[in-house]
Short mmCIF file of C-alpha atoms in Angstrom, two decimals:
data_model
loop_
_atom_site.label_atom_id
_atom_site.label_comp_id
_atom_site.label_asym_id
_atom_site.label_seq_id
_atom_site.Cartn_x
_atom_site.Cartn_y
_atom_site.Cartn_z
CA UNK A 1 35.56 176.36 -41.92
CA UNK A 2 36.64 179.97 -41.37
CA UNK A 3 39.70 178.77 -39.42
CA UNK A 4 40.70 176.47 -42.30
CA UNK A 5 40.23 179.28 -44.83
CA UNK A 6 42.28 181.66 -42.67
CA UNK A 7 45.09 179.12 -42.36
CA UNK A 8 45.08 178.43 -46.10
CA UNK A 9 45.21 182.14 -46.93
CA UNK A 10 47.98 182.83 -44.42
CA UNK A 11 50.06 179.90 -45.72
CA UNK A 12 49.52 181.09 -49.31
CA UNK A 13 50.58 184.61 -48.35
CA UNK A 14 53.66 183.28 -46.57
CA UNK A 15 54.67 181.15 -49.55
CA UNK A 16 54.17 184.03 -51.98
CA UNK A 17 56.31 186.38 -49.87
CA UNK A 18 59.09 183.93 -49.05
CA UNK A 19 59.32 182.00 -52.31
CA UNK A 20 59.65 184.83 -54.80
CA UNK A 21 63.22 183.77 -55.71
CA UNK A 22 64.77 187.23 -55.81
CA UNK A 23 68.04 187.46 -53.92
CA UNK A 24 70.04 190.53 -53.07
CA UNK A 25 69.01 194.16 -53.09
CA UNK A 26 66.43 195.40 -55.54
CA UNK A 27 67.66 198.07 -57.95
CA UNK A 28 66.76 199.71 -61.22
CA UNK A 29 68.92 198.37 -64.09
CA UNK A 30 71.20 200.75 -65.95
CA UNK A 31 69.76 201.31 -69.41
CA UNK A 32 72.34 202.37 -72.00
CA UNK A 33 71.73 205.73 -73.65
CA UNK A 34 70.40 205.85 -77.20
CA UNK A 35 73.25 206.54 -79.64
CA UNK A 36 72.97 209.80 -81.60
CA UNK A 37 71.85 209.55 -85.24
CA UNK A 38 74.64 209.67 -87.85
CA UNK A 39 75.57 213.07 -89.28
CA UNK A 40 76.02 211.75 -92.82
CA UNK A 41 73.55 209.59 -94.73
CA UNK A 42 74.42 205.98 -95.40
CA UNK A 43 76.37 205.54 -98.66
CA UNK A 44 74.24 203.90 -101.33
CA UNK A 45 75.67 201.27 -103.65
CA UNK A 46 79.11 201.06 -102.06
CA UNK A 47 78.58 198.91 -99.00
CA UNK A 48 75.18 197.55 -99.95
CA UNK A 49 74.27 197.20 -103.63
CA UNK A 50 70.88 198.63 -104.59
CA UNK A 51 67.96 196.22 -104.46
CA UNK A 52 67.05 194.76 -107.85
CA UNK A 53 63.43 193.83 -108.55
CA UNK A 54 62.59 190.18 -107.96
CA UNK A 55 62.38 188.14 -111.16
CA UNK A 56 58.84 187.29 -112.14
CA UNK A 57 58.10 184.01 -113.81
CA UNK A 58 55.46 183.70 -116.45
CA UNK A 59 53.74 180.29 -116.08
CA UNK A 60 52.45 180.29 -119.69
CA UNK A 61 55.95 180.56 -121.19
CA UNK A 62 57.39 177.86 -118.93
CA UNK A 63 55.10 175.08 -120.26
CA UNK A 64 55.96 175.40 -123.95
#
């Protein structure tokens, strides 16, 4: 039983080492630098209109 367990563990170790699927050299990926924050604040109301409050519906006035 110990021989069977040893064989099973060695085959499992071999499969895990050989079948990882990574090809080529291992390297750390190049992470782009964080862009600096803008010097000027974002213009309000020119590019994006200001948010208007959502219309609220009154259920009592709708059933008249």
